Coordinates of C-alpha atoms in Angstrom, one line a residue:
X253 CA 15.1 11.9 -1.0
X254 CA 17.4 14.2 -3.0
X255 CA 20.0 11.5 -2.4
X256 CA 18.1 9.3 -4.8
X257 CA 19.4 9.9 -8.3
X258 CA 16.6 8.1 -9.9
X259 CA 13.8 10.4 -8.7
X260 CA 14.6 13.5 -10.8
X261 CA 11.3 14.5 -12.4
X262 CA 9.4 11.6 -11.0
X263 CA 5.7 12.4 -10.2
X264 CA 5.9 10.7 -6.8
X265 CA 9.1 12.5 -5.6
X266 CA 7.3 14.7 -3.1
X267 CA 5.5 11.8 -1.5
X268 CA 8.6 9.6 -1.4
X269 CA 10.6 12.5 0.1
X270 CA 8.0 13.1 2.8
X271 CA 8.0 9.4 3.7
X272 CA 11.8 9.2 3.7
X273 CA 12.0 12.1 6.1
X274 CA 9.5 10.4 8.4
X275 CA 11.7 7.2 8.4
X276 CA 8.9 5.2 6.8
X277 CA 10.6 4.1 3.6
X278 CA 14.1 3.5 2.3
X279 CA 15.7 3.2 -1.1
X280 CA 16.9 0.0 -2.6
X281 CA 20.4 1.5 -2.1
X282 CA 21.9 4.7 -0.7
X283 CA 21.4 6.5 -4.1
X284 CA 18.5 4.7 -5.7
X285 CA 14.8 4.4 -4.8
X286 CA 13.7 2.3 -7.8
X287 CA 10.3 4.1 -8.1
X288 CA 9.2 1.9 -11.0
X289 CA 10.2 -1.4 -9.5
X290 CA 7.4 -3.6 -8.3
X291 CA 6.8 -4.0 -4.5
X292 CA 6.2 -7.2 -2.7
X293 CA 3.3 -8.0 -0.4
X294 CA 5.7 -8.1 2.5
X295 CA 7.4 -4.7 1.8
X296 CA 4.0 -3.0 1.2
X297 CA 2.8 -4.3 4.6
X298 CA 6.1 -3.2 6.2
X299 CA 5.9 0.3 4.8
X300 CA 2.3 0.7 5.9
X301 CA 2.9 -0.6 9.4
X302 CA 5.9 1.7 9.8
X303 CA 3.9 4.7 8.5
X304 CA 1.1 4.0 11.0
X305 CA 3.4 3.1 13.9
X306 CA 1.5 -0.1 14.7
X307 CA 2.7 -3.2 16.4
X308 CA 1.2 -6.4 17.8
X309 CA 2.3 -9.4 19.9
X310 CA -0.3 -11.5 18.0
X311 CA 1.2 -14.3 15.9
X312 CA 0.5 -14.0 12.2
X313 CA -0.1 -17.7 11.6
X314 CA 1.3 -17.8 8.1
X315 CA 3.4 -20.8 7.3
X316 CA 5.5 -18.9 4.7
X317 CA 6.5 -16.0 7.0
X318 CA 9.3 -17.0 9.3
X319 CA 9.9 -15.4 12.7
X320 CA 13.4 -14.1 11.6
X321 CA 12.1 -12.4 8.4
X322 CA 12.5 -8.6 8.5
X323 CA 8.9 -8.2 7.7
X324 CA 7.5 -10.8 10.1
X325 CA 6.5 -8.4 12.9
X326 CA 4.9 -6.0 10.4
X327 CA 2.8 -8.7 8.8
X328 CA 1.7 -9.9 12.3
X329 CA 0.6 -6.3 13.2
X330 CA -1.1 -5.8 9.8
X331 CA -3.0 -9.0 10.3
X332 CA -3.9 -8.3 13.9
X333 CA -5.4 -4.9 13.0
X334 CA -7.3 -6.6 10.1
X335 CA -5.4 -4.7 7.4
X336 CA -4.1 -7.7 5.5
X337 CA -5.4 -11.2 4.6
X338 CA -3.4 -14.1 3.4
X339 CA -3.4 -15.6 -0.1
X340 CA -4.9 -18.7 1.6
X341 CA -5.8 -19.5 5.2
X342 CA -2.2 -20.4 6.0
X343 CA -0.1 -18.5 3.5
X344 CA 0.7 -14.9 2.9
X345 CA 3.0 -15.1 -0.2
X346 CA 5.2 -12.3 1.2
X347 CA 7.6 -12.3 -1.8
X348 CA 4.9 -12.1 -4.4
X349 CA 4.4 -8.6 -6.0
X350 CA 1.3 -7.0 -4.7
X351 CA -1.5 -6.3 -7.2
X352 CA -3.3 -2.9 -7.3
X353 CA -6.6 -4.5 -6.1
X354 CA -4.9 -6.0 -3.1
X355 CA -3.1 -2.8 -2.3
X356 CA -6.4 -0.8 -2.6
X357 CA -8.2 -3.3 -0.4
X358 CA -5.5 -3.1 2.3
X359 CA -5.6 0.8 2.2
X360 CA -9.4 0.7 2.4
X361 CA -9.3 -1.6 5.5
X362 CA -6.6 0.7 6.9
X363 CA -8.8 3.8 6.6
X364 CA -11.6 1.8 8.4
X365 CA -9.1 0.8 11.1
X366 CA -8.0 4.4 11.8
X367 CA -11.6 5.5 12.0
X368 CA -11.9 7.4 8.7
X369 CA -15.3 6.9 7.3
X370 CA -15.8 10.0 5.3
X371 CA -16.1 10.3 1.5
X372 CA -18.6 9.1 -1.1
X373 CA -18.1 6.1 -3.4
X374 CA -16.4 7.0 -6.7
X375 CA -17.8 6.0 -10.0
X376 CA -15.9 3.0 -11.4
X377 CA -17.8 3.1 -14.7
X378 CA -15.4 5.8 -16.0
X379 CA -12.6 3.2 -16.1
X380 CA -12.6 1.0 -19.2
X381 CA -11.3 -2.0 -17.2
X382 CA -13.6 -1.7 -14.2
X383 CA -15.1 -5.1 -15.0
X384 CA -11.7 -6.7 -14.3
X385 CA -11.9 -5.7 -10.6
X386 CA -12.4 -8.7 -8.3
X387 CA -15.6 -8.6 -6.3
X388 CA -13.7 -8.2 -3.0
X389 CA -12.0 -5.1 -4.3
X390 CA -15.0 -3.2 -5.9
X391 CA -16.0 -1.4 -2.7
X392 CA -12.4 -0.5 -1.8
X393 CA -11.8 0.9 -5.3
X394 CA -15.0 2.9 -5.1
X395 CA -13.9 4.3 -1.7
X396 CA -10.4 5.2 -2.9
X397 CA -11.5 6.7 -6.2
X398 CA -14.1 8.7 -4.3
X399 CA -11.4 10.0 -1.9
X400 CA -9.0 10.8 -4.8
X401 CA -6.4 8.3 -3.6
X402 CA -6.8 6.4 -6.9
X403 CA -7.2 8.3 -10.2
X404 CA -6.5 5.7 -12.8
X405 CA -4.1 5.9 -15.6
X406 CA -5.2 6.5 -19.2
X407 CA -8.8 5.7 -18.2
X408 CA -7.9 2.4 -16.6
X409 CA -7.3 1.2 -13.0
X410 CA -5.3 -1.9 -13.9
X411 CA -6.6 -3.9 -10.9
X412 CA -4.7 -7.1 -11.6
X413 CA -1.3 -5.6 -12.4
X414 CA 1.4 -5.0 -9.8
X415 CA 1.9 -1.6 -8.3
X416 CA 5.2 0.2 -8.3
X417 CA 7.2 1.4 -5.3
X418 CA 6.3 5.0 -6.3
X419 CA 2.5 4.1 -6.4
X420 CA 2.8 2.3 -3.0
X421 CA 4.5 5.4 -1.5
X422 CA 1.7 7.7 -2.8
X423 CA -1.0 5.4 -1.3
X424 CA 0.8 5.2 2.0
X425 CA 1.5 9.0 2.1
X426 CA -2.3 9.5 1.6
X427 CA -3.1 7.2 4.5
X428 CA -0.6 8.9 6.7
X429 CA -2.0 12.4 5.9
X430 CA -5.5 11.0 6.6
X431 CA -4.4 9.5 9.9
X432 CA -2.9 12.8 11.0
X433 CA -6.1 14.6 10.1
X434 CA -8.2 12.1 12.1
X435 CA -5.9 12.5 15.2

């Protein structure tokens, strides 16, 4: 990750470096990682599936994910393992940027899928914007706050905003370390 000129002094550089070494993530070019850029639902799913080494022959069943898309197999695997859900019964919205609450929900389901059930629920009342968390994401936020995967930023968890590539890398790094500990 030292080849990425835009990571100097970035808080997520150690996590990004570890994932680059493991072949889980790439930059947006040979010299840039774009840590503050938003990440799509497709790319988040792809990074997660690469980190976990999962695959599946099951069809994904989403009308907006084509067989030739670079992320198609990853989305199929993520759906087969119960990690992701569509934005409707038939769509995935792969090119939409992923929100924090969707990323947190996916990571929570991933911990369940790898058999990690430890930790106690975190207290969301310490976050000024906890009331903005969608009902489906409350328990996942409690789990990830309790585990220390999510710490908030300036007293907020910003559930409806999009996560950055750096934040995605940190979440996926935490999952990968947890998976290694479970194994």
